[in-house]
PDB file of C-alpha atoms and ligand atoms in Angstrom:
ATOM      1  CA  MET A 388     126.719 103.297 104.940  1.00 87.00           C
ATOM      2  CA  ALA A 389     124.295 100.452 104.221  1.00 94.00           C
ATOM      3  CA  GLU A 390     125.303  97.889 101.575  1.00 97.00           C
ATOM      4  CA  PHE A 391     121.970  98.137  99.724  1.00 98.00           C
ATOM      5  CA  GLU A 392     119.278 100.711  99.080  1.00 98.00           C
ATOM      6  CA  LEU A 393     115.738  99.480  98.516  1.00 98.00           C
ATOM      7  CA  VAL A 394     113.174 101.871  97.092  1.00 98.00           C
ATOM      8  CA  ILE A 395     109.684 100.777  98.126  1.00 98.00           C
ATOM      9  CA  GLY A 396     106.097 102.026  98.138  1.00 98.00           C
ATOM     10  CA  ASN A 397     103.792 102.320 101.145  1.00 97.00           C
ATOM     11  CA  ARG A 398     104.089  99.208 103.245  1.00 98.00           C
ATOM     12  CA  ASN A 399     100.331  98.896 103.650  1.00 98.00           C
ATOM     13  CA  TYR A 400      99.593  98.720  99.924  1.00 97.00           C
ATOM     14  CA  SER A 401     102.715  97.883  97.934  1.00 98.00           C
ATOM     15  CA  SER A 402     102.687  94.119  97.580  1.00 98.00           C
ATOM     16  CA  TRP A 403     105.650  93.955  95.180  1.00 98.00           C
ATOM     17  CA  SER A 404     107.690  96.043  97.614  1.00 98.00           C
ATOM     18  CA  LEU A 405     106.867  93.613 100.413  1.00 98.00           C
ATOM     19  CA  ARG A 406     108.113  90.700  98.323  1.00 98.00           C
ATOM     20  CA  ALA A 407     111.488  92.297  97.558  1.00 98.00           C
ATOM     21  CA  TRP A 408     111.894  93.523 101.120  1.00 98.00           C
ATOM     22  CA  LEU A 409     111.326  90.025 102.545  1.00 98.00           C
ATOM     23  CA  MET A 410     113.913  88.632 100.127  1.00 98.00           C
ATOM     24  CA  LEU A 411     116.424  91.300 101.125  1.00 98.00           C
ATOM     25  CA  MET A 412     115.804  90.773 104.847  1.00 98.00           C
ATOM     26  CA  GLN A 413     116.459  87.055 104.364  1.00 98.00           C
ATOM     27  CA  THR A 414     120.052  87.876 103.333  1.00 98.00           C
ATOM     28  CA  GLY A 415     120.767  89.732 106.580  1.00 98.00           C
ATOM     29  CA  ALA A 416     122.513  92.488 104.570  1.00 98.00           C
ATOM     30  CA  SER A 417     122.335  96.085 105.739  1.00 97.00           C
ATOM     31  CA  ALA A 418     119.875  98.157 103.765  1.00 97.00           C
ATOM     32  CA  GLU A 419     118.606 101.692 103.669  1.00 98.00           C
ATOM     33  CA  GLU A 420     114.912 101.913 102.816  1.00 98.00           C
ATOM     34  CA  ILE A 421     113.576 104.763 100.723  1.00 98.00           C
ATOM     35  CA  VAL A 422     109.777 104.915 100.979  1.00 98.00           C
ATOM     36  CA  ILE A 423     107.872 106.663  98.183  1.00 98.00           C
ATOM     37  CA  PRO A 424     104.165 106.895  99.084  1.00 96.00           C
ATOM     38  CA  LEU A 425     102.244 105.782  95.976  1.00 96.00           C
ATOM     39  CA  ASP A 426      99.546 107.894  94.350  1.00 93.00           C
ATOM     40  CA  GLN A 427     100.652 111.046  96.197  1.00 92.00           C
ATOM     41  CA  GLY A 428     102.005 114.275  94.705  1.00 93.00           C
ATOM     42  CA  SER A 429     105.109 113.751  92.605  1.00 95.00           C
ATOM     43  CA  TYR A 430     105.446 110.054  93.430  1.00 97.00           C
ATOM     44  CA  LYS A 431     105.963 109.001  89.809  1.00 97.00           C
ATOM     45  CA  GLU A 432     108.792 111.478  89.247  1.00 98.00           C
ATOM     46  CA  ASP A 433     110.307 110.370  92.537  1.00 98.00           C
ATOM     47  CA  ILE A 434     110.304 106.724  91.377  1.00 98.00           C
ATOM     48  CA  LEU A 435     111.591 107.671  87.919  1.00 98.00           C
ATOM     49  CA  ALA A 436     114.555 109.399  89.559  1.00 97.00           C
ATOM     50  CA  HIS A 437     115.629 105.904  90.689  1.00 97.00           C
ATOM     51  CA  SER A 438     114.585 103.798  87.691  1.00 97.00           C
ATOM     52  CA  PRO A 439     113.196 104.596  84.237  1.00 96.00           C
ATOM     53  CA  ALA A 440     110.817 101.641  84.606  1.00 97.00           C
ATOM     54  CA  GLY A 441     108.848 103.856  86.991  1.00 97.00           C
ATOM     55  CA  GLN A 442     107.772 101.192  89.457  1.00 98.00           C
ATOM     56  CA  VAL A 443     108.854 100.003  92.875  1.00 98.00           C
ATOM     57  CA  PRO A 444     110.594  97.981  94.233  1.00 98.00           C
ATOM     58  CA  ILE A 445     114.060  99.045  93.092  1.00 98.00           C
ATOM     59  CA  LEU A 446     117.242  97.588  94.569  1.00 98.00           C
ATOM     60  CA  LYS A 447     120.424  99.625  94.377  1.00 98.00           C
ATOM     61  CA  HIS A 448     123.782  98.017  95.053  1.00 98.00           C
ATOM     62  CA  GLY A 449     126.734 100.256  94.238  1.00 96.00           C
ATOM     63  CA  ALA A 450     126.571 100.894  90.503  1.00 96.00           C
ATOM     64  CA  VAL A 451     123.931  98.182  89.994  1.00 98.00           C
ATOM     65  CA  THR A 452     120.203  98.993  89.862  1.00 98.00           C
ATOM     66  CA  VAL A 453     117.731  96.100  89.760  1.00 98.00           C
ATOM     67  CA  TRP A 454     114.060  96.800  89.237  1.00 98.00           C
ATOM     68  CA  ASP A 455     111.323  94.146  89.402  1.00 98.00           C
ATOM     69  CA  SER A 456     110.784  91.947  92.447  1.00 98.00           C
ATOM     70  CA  LEU A 457     111.723  88.636  90.884  1.00 98.00           C
ATOM     71  CA  ALA A 458     114.906  90.002  89.294  1.00 98.00           C
ATOM     72  CA  ILE A 459     115.806  91.421  92.712  1.00 98.00           C
ATOM     73  CA  GLY A 460     115.321  87.961  94.236  1.00 98.00           C
ATOM     74  CA  GLU A 461     117.551  86.348  91.613  1.00 98.00           C
ATOM     75  CA  TYR A 462     120.235  89.002  92.125  1.00 98.00           C
ATOM     76  CA  LEU A 463     120.198  88.475  95.889  1.00 98.00           C
ATOM     77  CA  ALA A 464     120.217  84.680  95.516  1.00 98.00           C
ATOM     78  CA  GLU A 465     123.391  84.971  93.408  1.00 98.00           C
ATOM     79  CA  ARG A 466     125.020  87.401  95.818  1.00 98.00           C
ATOM     80  CA  PHE A 467     124.044  85.426  98.924  1.00 98.00           C
ATOM     81  CA  PRO A 468     124.194  81.739  97.994  1.00 98.00           C
ATOM     82  CA  ASP A 469     124.013  80.703 101.661  1.00 98.00           C
ATOM     83  CA  ALA A 470     120.836  82.681 102.440  1.00 98.00           C
ATOM     84  CA  GLY A 471     118.578  79.831 101.282  1.00 98.00           C
ATOM     85  CA  LEU A 472     116.633  82.080  98.920  1.00 98.00           C
ATOM     86  CA  TRP A 473     116.089  79.080  96.642  1.00 98.00           C
ATOM     87  CA  PRO A 474     115.870  75.446  97.816  1.00 97.00           C
ATOM     88  CA  ASP A 475     119.127  73.461  97.497  1.00 96.00           C
ATOM     89  CA  ALA A 476     117.655  70.422  95.742  1.00 95.00           C
ATOM     90  CA  PRO A 477     117.320  70.982  91.969  1.00 96.00           C
ATOM     91  CA  ASP A 478     113.807  69.498  91.739  1.00 95.00           C
ATOM     92  CA  GLN A 479     112.579  71.639  94.631  1.00 95.00           C
ATOM     93  CA  ARG A 480     114.363  74.666  93.179  1.00 97.00           C
ATOM     94  CA  ALA A 481     112.626  74.146  89.838  1.00 97.00           C
ATOM     95  CA  ARG A 482     109.235  73.902  91.549  1.00 97.00           C
ATOM     96  CA  ALA A 483     109.957  76.974  93.686  1.00 98.00           C
ATOM     97  CA  ARG A 484     110.913  78.973  90.594  1.00 98.00           C
ATOM     98  CA  ALA A 485     107.786  77.819  88.754  1.00 98.00           C
ATOM     99  CA  VAL A 486     105.398  78.829  91.549  1.00 98.00           C
ATOM    100  CA  ALA A 487     107.226  82.143  92.043  1.00 98.00           C
ATOM    101  CA  CYS A 488     106.889  82.860  88.306  1.00 98.00           C
ATOM    102  CA  GLU A 489     103.227  81.838  88.366  1.00 98.00           C
ATOM    103  CA  MET A 490     102.592  84.441  91.064  1.00 98.00           C
ATOM    104  CA  HIS A 491     104.668  87.057  89.305  1.00 98.00           C
ATOM    105  CA  ALA A 492     102.836  86.607  86.003  1.00 97.00           C
ATOM    106  CA  GLY A 493      99.327  85.746  87.092  1.00 96.00           C
ATOM    107  CA  PHE A 494      96.426  85.836  89.516  1.00 98.00           C
ATOM    108  CA  VAL A 495      95.176  89.048  87.960  1.00 98.00           C
ATOM    109  CA  ALA A 496      91.625  88.654  89.296  1.00 98.00           C
ATOM    110  CA  LEU A 497      92.826  88.179  92.865  1.00 98.00           C
ATOM    111  CA  ARG A 498      95.279  91.058  92.617  1.00 97.00           C
ATOM    112  CA  THR A 499      92.630  93.329  91.073  1.00 96.00           C
ATOM    113  CA  HIS A 500      89.689  92.571  93.337  1.00 97.00           C
ATOM    114  CA  MET A 501      91.533  91.845  96.579  1.00 97.00           C
ATOM    115  CA  PRO A 502      94.159  94.593  96.650  1.00 97.00           C
ATOM    116  CA  MET A 503      96.621  94.383  99.520  1.00 97.00           C
ATOM    117  CA  ASP A 504      95.547  96.482 102.512  1.00 97.00           C
ATOM    118  CA  LEU A 505      97.345  94.933 105.450  1.00 97.00           C
ATOM    119  CA  ARG A 506      95.932  97.025 108.272  1.00 96.00           C
ATOM    120  CA  ASN A 507      92.259  96.731 107.307  1.00 96.00           C
ATOM    121  CA  ALA A 508      89.645  93.945 107.243  1.00 96.00           C
ATOM    122  CA  TYR A 509      87.064  93.473 104.498  1.00 97.00           C
ATOM    123  CA  PRO A 510      85.651  90.022 105.296  1.00 97.00           C
ATOM    124  CA  GLY A 511      83.642  88.555 102.447  1.00 95.00           C
ATOM    125  CA  GLN A 512      84.486  91.315  99.959  1.00 96.00           C
ATOM    126  CA  GLY A 513      86.425  91.005  96.740  1.00 96.00           C
ATOM    127  CA  ARG A 514      84.676  87.841  95.527  1.00 95.00           C
ATOM    128  CA  GLU A 515      84.438  89.006  91.907  1.00 95.00           C
ATOM    129  CA  ALA A 516      84.655  86.908  88.734  1.00 94.00           C
ATOM    130  CA  GLY A 517      87.828  84.880  88.533  1.00 97.00           C
ATOM    131  CA  VAL A 518      88.821  85.335  92.175  1.00 98.00           C
ATOM    132  CA  ALA A 519      87.550  81.939  93.338  1.00 98.00           C
ATOM    133  CA  ALA A 520      89.523  80.199  90.577  1.00 98.00           C
ATOM    134  CA  ASP A 521      92.677  82.095  91.566  1.00 98.00           C
ATOM    135  CA  ILE A 522      92.178  81.112  95.210  1.00 98.00           C
ATOM    136  CA  ARG A 523      91.655  77.462  94.229  1.00 98.00           C
ATOM    137  CA  ARG A 524      94.870  77.463  92.201  1.00 98.00           C
ATOM    138  CA  ILE A 525      96.855  79.070  95.037  1.00 98.00           C
ATOM    139  CA  ILE A 526      95.541  76.468  97.489  1.00 98.00           C
ATOM    140  CA  ASP A 527      96.598  73.780  95.021  1.00 98.00           C
ATOM    141  CA  ILE A 528     100.098  75.291  94.704  1.00 98.00           C
ATOM    142  CA  TRP A 529     100.552  75.574  98.448  1.00 98.00           C
ATOM    143  CA  SER A 530      99.147  72.104  99.257  1.00 97.00           C
ATOM    144  CA  SER A 531     101.256  70.391  96.589  1.00 97.00           C
ATOM    145  CA  ALA A 532     104.456  72.108  97.699  1.00 97.00           C
ATOM    146  CA  LEU A 533     103.779  71.424 101.377  1.00 96.00           C
ATOM    147  CA  ALA A 534     103.034  67.761 100.647  1.00 94.00           C
ATOM    148  CA  ALA A 535     106.240  67.381  98.621  1.00 92.00           C
ATOM    149  CA  SER A 536     108.504  68.869 101.300  1.00 82.00           C
ATOM    150  CA  SER A 537     108.631  67.281 104.739  1.00 75.00           C
ATOM    151  CA  ALA A 538     110.662  70.098 106.295  1.00 83.00           C
ATOM    152  CA  GLY A 539     108.103  72.909 106.710  1.00 83.00           C
ATOM    153  CA  PRO A 540     106.824  75.286 107.845  1.00 96.00           C
ATOM    154  CA  TYR A 541     107.275  77.132 104.549  1.00 98.00           C
ATOM    155  CA  LEU A 542     106.573  75.877 101.022  1.00 98.00           C
ATOM    156  CA  PHE A 543     110.035  74.341 100.617  1.00 97.00           C
ATOM    157  CA  GLY A 544     111.162  74.107 104.250  1.00 96.00           C
ATOM    158  CA  GLY A 545     113.033  77.324 105.000  1.00 96.00           C
ATOM    159  CA  PHE A 546     111.770  80.728 103.851  1.00 98.00           C
ATOM    160  CA  THR A 547     112.515  81.147 100.136  1.00 98.00           C
ATOM    161  CA  ILE A 548     111.727  83.555  97.324  1.00 98.00           C
ATOM    162  CA  ALA A 549     108.578  81.487  96.678  1.00 98.00           C
ATOM    163  CA  ASP A 550     107.293  82.329 100.165  1.00 98.00           C
ATOM    164  CA  ALA A 551     108.150  86.000  99.676  1.00 98.00           C
ATOM    165  CA  MET A 552     106.168  85.975  96.421  1.00 98.00           C
ATOM    166  CA  TYR A 553     103.075  84.583  98.177  1.00 98.00           C
ATOM    167  CA  ALA A 554     103.405  86.664 101.382  1.00 98.00           C
ATOM    168  CA  PRO A 555     101.092  89.431 100.086  1.00 98.00           C
ATOM    169  CA  VAL A 556      98.530  86.718  99.265  1.00 98.00           C
ATOM    170  CA  VAL A 557      98.695  85.635 102.906  1.00 98.00           C
ATOM    171  CA  GLY A 558      97.971  89.256 103.804  1.00 98.00           C
ATOM    172  CA  ARG A 559      95.055  89.391 101.356  1.00 98.00           C
ATOM    173  CA  PHE A 560      93.577  86.148 102.690  1.00 98.00           C
ATOM    174  CA  GLN A 561      93.785  87.737 106.155  1.00 98.00           C
ATOM    175  CA  THR A 562      92.153  91.012 105.062  1.00 98.00           C
ATOM    176  CA  TYR A 563      89.359  89.409 103.020  1.00 98.00           C
ATOM    177  CA  ASP A 564      88.906  86.432 105.392  1.00 98.00           C
ATOM    178  CA  VAL A 565      89.448  83.649 102.879  1.00 98.00           C
ATOM    179  CA  ALA A 566      88.763  80.148 104.248  1.00 98.00           C
ATOM    180  CA  LEU A 567      91.650  77.697 103.819  1.00 98.00           C
ATOM    181  CA  PRO A 568      92.174  73.963 104.316  1.00 98.00           C
ATOM    182  CA  ASP A 569      94.226  73.045 107.381  1.00 97.00           C
ATOM    183  CA  ASP A 570      97.590  72.618 105.656  1.00 97.00           C
ATOM    184  CA  CYS A 571      97.296  76.002 103.925  1.00 98.00           C
ATOM    185  CA  ARG A 572      95.965  77.637 107.116  1.00 98.00           C
ATOM    186  CA  ALA A 573      99.053  76.449 109.021  1.00 97.00           C
ATOM    187  CA  TYR A 574     101.292  77.729 106.228  1.00 98.00           C
ATOM    188  CA  ALA A 575      99.563  81.114 106.056  1.00 98.00           C
ATOM    189  CA  ASP A 576      99.787  81.438 109.844  1.00 98.00           C
ATOM    190  CA  ALA A 577     103.518  80.673 109.732  1.00 98.00           C
ATOM    191  CA  VAL A 578     104.121  83.364 107.095  1.00 98.00           C
ATOM    192  CA  TRP A 579     101.920  85.866 108.960  1.00 98.00           C
ATOM    193  CA  ALA A 580     103.903  85.165 112.176  1.00 98.00           C
ATOM    194  CA  HIS A 581     107.335  85.390 110.506  1.00 98.00           C
ATOM    195  CA  PRO A 582     109.336  88.112 112.331  1.00 98.00           C
ATOM    196  CA  HIS A 583     110.030  90.013 109.098  1.00 98.00           C
ATOM    197  CA  MET A 584     106.346  89.897 108.130  1.00 98.00           C
ATOM    198  CA  ARG A 585     105.369  91.137 111.600  1.00 98.00           C
ATOM    199  CA  ALA A 586     107.852  94.007 111.343  1.00 98.00           C
ATOM    200  CA  TRP A 587     106.455  95.018 107.935  1.00 98.00           C
ATOM    201  CA  VAL A 588     102.802  94.801 109.005  1.00 98.00           C
ATOM    202  CA  ASN A 589     103.453  96.764 112.198  1.00 98.00           C
ATOM    203  CA  ALA A 590     105.200  99.488 110.205  1.00 98.00           C
ATOM    204  CA  ALA A 591     102.266  99.478 107.739  1.00 98.00           C
ATOM    205  CA  ARG A 592      99.869 100.141 110.623  1.00 97.00           C
ATOM    206  CA  ASP A 593     101.871 103.242 111.568  1.00 96.00           C
ATOM    207  CA  GLU A 594     101.847 104.771 108.080  1.00 96.00           C
ATOM    208  CA  PRO A 595      99.798 107.960 107.680  1.00 95.00           C
ATOM    209  CA  TRP A 596      98.909 107.578 103.985  1.00 95.00           C
ATOM    210  CA  VAL A 597      95.498 106.266 102.894  1.00 93.00           C
ATOM    211  CA  ILE A 598      94.628 104.970  99.421  1.00 92.00           C
ATOM    212  CA  GLU A 599      91.049 103.913  98.739  1.00 86.00           C
ATOM    213  CA  VAL A 600      91.655 100.393  97.471  1.00 78.00           C
ATOM    214  CA  LEU A 601      88.072  99.147  97.212  1.00 65.00           C
ATOM    215  CA  THR A 602      85.483 101.013  95.195  1.00 53.00           C
ATOM    216  CA  PRO A 603      82.010 100.561  96.696  1.00 42.00           C
TER     217      PRO A 603
HETATM  218  N1  GSH B 962     106.355  93.306  88.035  1.00 72.17           N
HETATM  219  C1  GSH B 962     106.767  94.356  88.903  1.00 72.17           C
HETATM  220  C2  GSH B 962     105.544  95.065  89.413  1.00 72.17           C
HETATM  221  C3  GSH B 962     105.874  96.319  90.204  1.00 72.17           C
HETATM  222  C4  GSH B 962     104.632  97.132  90.548  1.00 72.17           C
HETATM  223  O1  GSH B 962     103.551  96.940  89.967  1.00 72.17           O
HETATM  224  N2  GSH B 962     104.800  98.076  91.491  1.00 72.17           N
HETATM  225  C5  GSH B 962     103.731  98.981  91.868  1.00 72.17           C
HETATM  226  C6  GSH B 962     103.595  99.062  93.388  1.00 72.17           C
HETATM  227  S1  GSH B 962     103.203  97.524  94.166  1.00 72.17           S
HETATM  228  C7  GSH B 962     104.052 100.385  91.439  1.00 72.17           C
HETATM  229  O2  GSH B 962     105.204 100.777  91.373  1.00 72.17           O
HETATM  230  N3  GSH B 962     103.008 101.190  91.180  1.00 72.17           N
HETATM  231  C8  GSH B 962     103.159 102.567  90.905  1.00 72.17           C
HETATM  232  C9  GSH B 962     102.844 102.915  89.482  1.00 72.17           C
HETATM  233  O3  GSH B 962     102.788 101.984  88.641  1.00 72.17           O
HETATM  234  O4  GSH B 962     102.689 104.087  89.218  1.00 72.17           O
HETATM  235  C10 GSH B 962     107.604  93.739  90.026  1.00 72.17           C
HETATM  236  O5  GSH B 962     107.551  92.526  90.166  1.00 72.17           O
HETATM  237  O6  GSH B 962     108.351  94.436  90.729  1.00 72.17           O
END
């Protein structure tokens, strides 16, 4: 029996599920995935059967249930202190936590107008009010972190919770063809090429479910 269960939405659309899944994969722990296709049939009841919060992702570990992507990351970081889910150096760790929280709490315009749709391409679309400012701030976050850490290729050297939090943004920038400066381009390419990201995107391409994410 797998050590963890992770309840997730469709891989193609569920950005918060992707974040938690990448964090869990980083631990190397065995996990059973339970996929609940969003916006289909009794999906809400199916999620509620796992967590009264009614949203995915949900991590189950024995008697412990953790809902919310960032709480899942913190739980895993405590359980797997050697997995590198947060940077070792306190100043880097503080910065990583701050940028992860900024993603978790913000970028509403980007998340609204550039919904994640990993297997499709909508170049030039999604440029609604507020999106350009969100993109500028994300470029600033990435450039500053990359400049402050010599290790690379990720924001703080190895792949951390901060990278997992921004991985769906990398997917959105791919889908909506967002131009990036060279340092951010190299970072986005590294995340896009990460073996766990590739595995997720390939599985997303094979999913049968379709949700209309962009209204004409
Ligand atoms: N803040 C939550 C957000 C979770 C969330 O919005 N999940 C979406 C899927 S990506 C969901 O469950 N949507 C289904 C619904 O709300 O009915 C987290 O970080 O986990």
